[in-house]
Short mmCIF file of C-alpha atoms in Angstrom, two decimals:
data_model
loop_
_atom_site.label_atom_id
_atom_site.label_comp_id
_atom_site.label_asym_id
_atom_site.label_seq_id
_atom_site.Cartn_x
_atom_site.Cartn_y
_atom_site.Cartn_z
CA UNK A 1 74.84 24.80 97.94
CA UNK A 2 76.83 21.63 98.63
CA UNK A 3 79.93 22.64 98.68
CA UNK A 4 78.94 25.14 101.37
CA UNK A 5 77.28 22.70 103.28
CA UNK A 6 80.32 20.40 103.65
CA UNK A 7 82.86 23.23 103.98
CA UNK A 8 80.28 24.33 107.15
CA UNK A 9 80.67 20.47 108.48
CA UNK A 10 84.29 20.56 108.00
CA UNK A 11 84.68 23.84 109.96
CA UNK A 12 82.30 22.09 112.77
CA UNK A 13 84.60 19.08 112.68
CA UNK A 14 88.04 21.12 112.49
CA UNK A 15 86.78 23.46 115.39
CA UNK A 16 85.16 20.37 117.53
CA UNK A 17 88.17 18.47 117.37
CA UNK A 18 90.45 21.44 118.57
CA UNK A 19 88.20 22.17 121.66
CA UNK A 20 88.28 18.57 122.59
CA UNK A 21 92.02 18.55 122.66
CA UNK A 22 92.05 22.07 125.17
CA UNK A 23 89.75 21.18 127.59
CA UNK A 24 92.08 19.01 129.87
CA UNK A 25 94.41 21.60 129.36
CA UNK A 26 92.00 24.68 130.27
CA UNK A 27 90.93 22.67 133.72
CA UNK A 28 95.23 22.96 134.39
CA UNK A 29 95.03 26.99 133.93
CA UNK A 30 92.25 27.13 136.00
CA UNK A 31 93.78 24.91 138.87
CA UNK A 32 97.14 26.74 138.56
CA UNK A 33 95.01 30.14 138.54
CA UNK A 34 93.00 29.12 142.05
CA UNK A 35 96.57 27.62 143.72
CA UNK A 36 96.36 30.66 146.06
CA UNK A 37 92.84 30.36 147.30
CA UNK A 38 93.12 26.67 147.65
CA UNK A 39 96.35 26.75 149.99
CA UNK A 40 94.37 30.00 152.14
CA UNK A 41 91.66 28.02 152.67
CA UNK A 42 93.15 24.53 153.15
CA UNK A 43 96.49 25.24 154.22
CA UNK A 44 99.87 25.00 152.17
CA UNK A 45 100.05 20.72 152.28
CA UNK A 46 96.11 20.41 151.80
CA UNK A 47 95.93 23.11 148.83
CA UNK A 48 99.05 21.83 147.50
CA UNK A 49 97.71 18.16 147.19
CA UNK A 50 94.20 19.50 145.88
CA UNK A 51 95.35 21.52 143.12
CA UNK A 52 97.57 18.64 142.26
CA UNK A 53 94.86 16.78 141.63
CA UNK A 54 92.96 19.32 140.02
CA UNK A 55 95.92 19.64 137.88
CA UNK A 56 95.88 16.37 136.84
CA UNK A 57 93.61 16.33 133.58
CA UNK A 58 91.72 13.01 134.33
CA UNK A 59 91.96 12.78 137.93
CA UNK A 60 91.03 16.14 138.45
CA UNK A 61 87.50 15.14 136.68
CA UNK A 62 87.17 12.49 138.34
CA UNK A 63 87.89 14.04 141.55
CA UNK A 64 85.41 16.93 140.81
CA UNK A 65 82.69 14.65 139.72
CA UNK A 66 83.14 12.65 143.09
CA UNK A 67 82.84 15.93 145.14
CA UNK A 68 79.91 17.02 143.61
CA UNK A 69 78.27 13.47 143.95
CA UNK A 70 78.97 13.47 147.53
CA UNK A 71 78.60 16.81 148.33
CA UNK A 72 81.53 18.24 150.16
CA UNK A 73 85.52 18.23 149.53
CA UNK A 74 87.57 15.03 150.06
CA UNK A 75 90.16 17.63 151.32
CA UNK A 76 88.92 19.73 154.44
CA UNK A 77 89.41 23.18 154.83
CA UNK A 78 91.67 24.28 157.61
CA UNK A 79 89.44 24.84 160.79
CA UNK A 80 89.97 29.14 161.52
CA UNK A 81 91.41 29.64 165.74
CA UNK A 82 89.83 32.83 165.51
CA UNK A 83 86.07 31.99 164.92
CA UNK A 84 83.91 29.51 167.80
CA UNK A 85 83.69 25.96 165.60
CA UNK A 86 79.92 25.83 164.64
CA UNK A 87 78.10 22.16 165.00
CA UNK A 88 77.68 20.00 161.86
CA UNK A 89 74.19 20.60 160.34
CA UNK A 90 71.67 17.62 161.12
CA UNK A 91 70.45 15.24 158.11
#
């Protein structure tokens, strides 16, 4: 029963250690996947820079945990002509 308990570990290990060297690279697909929606909604320049970043496998964390924290996007979405601007919520 040994044997299969450290060939189960080794697995574990084997399997942990390949996730932990995809993840940076699975936040890139996702960034190159949302390019489109990001340069709609924040206009080619904006969505350019912010998938850039997202991109980025460090910075893009970073980045992401930093939005979250504060609550909105460091880039701002383009403001849309065609709809009346609405006022800023109150704190």
């Amino acid at each position: 029963m040994a044997v299969g308990k450290q060939l189960t570990q080794f697995a574990a290990r084997r399997v942990t250690r390949r996730l932990y060297r995809a993840i940076p690279w699975l936040g890139s697909v996702v960034a190159i996947l949302t390019i489109g929606e990001a340069m709609r909604r924040k206009g080619f320049f904006g969505g350019a820079v912010d998938t850039a970043l997202d991109f980025t496998p460090v910075v893009g964390t970073l980045k992401n945990l930093a939005e979250v924290g504060r609550g909105r996007d460091f880039i701002r979405d383009k403001v849309d002509r065609a709809q009346p601007a609405q006022p800023a919520p109150r704190a």
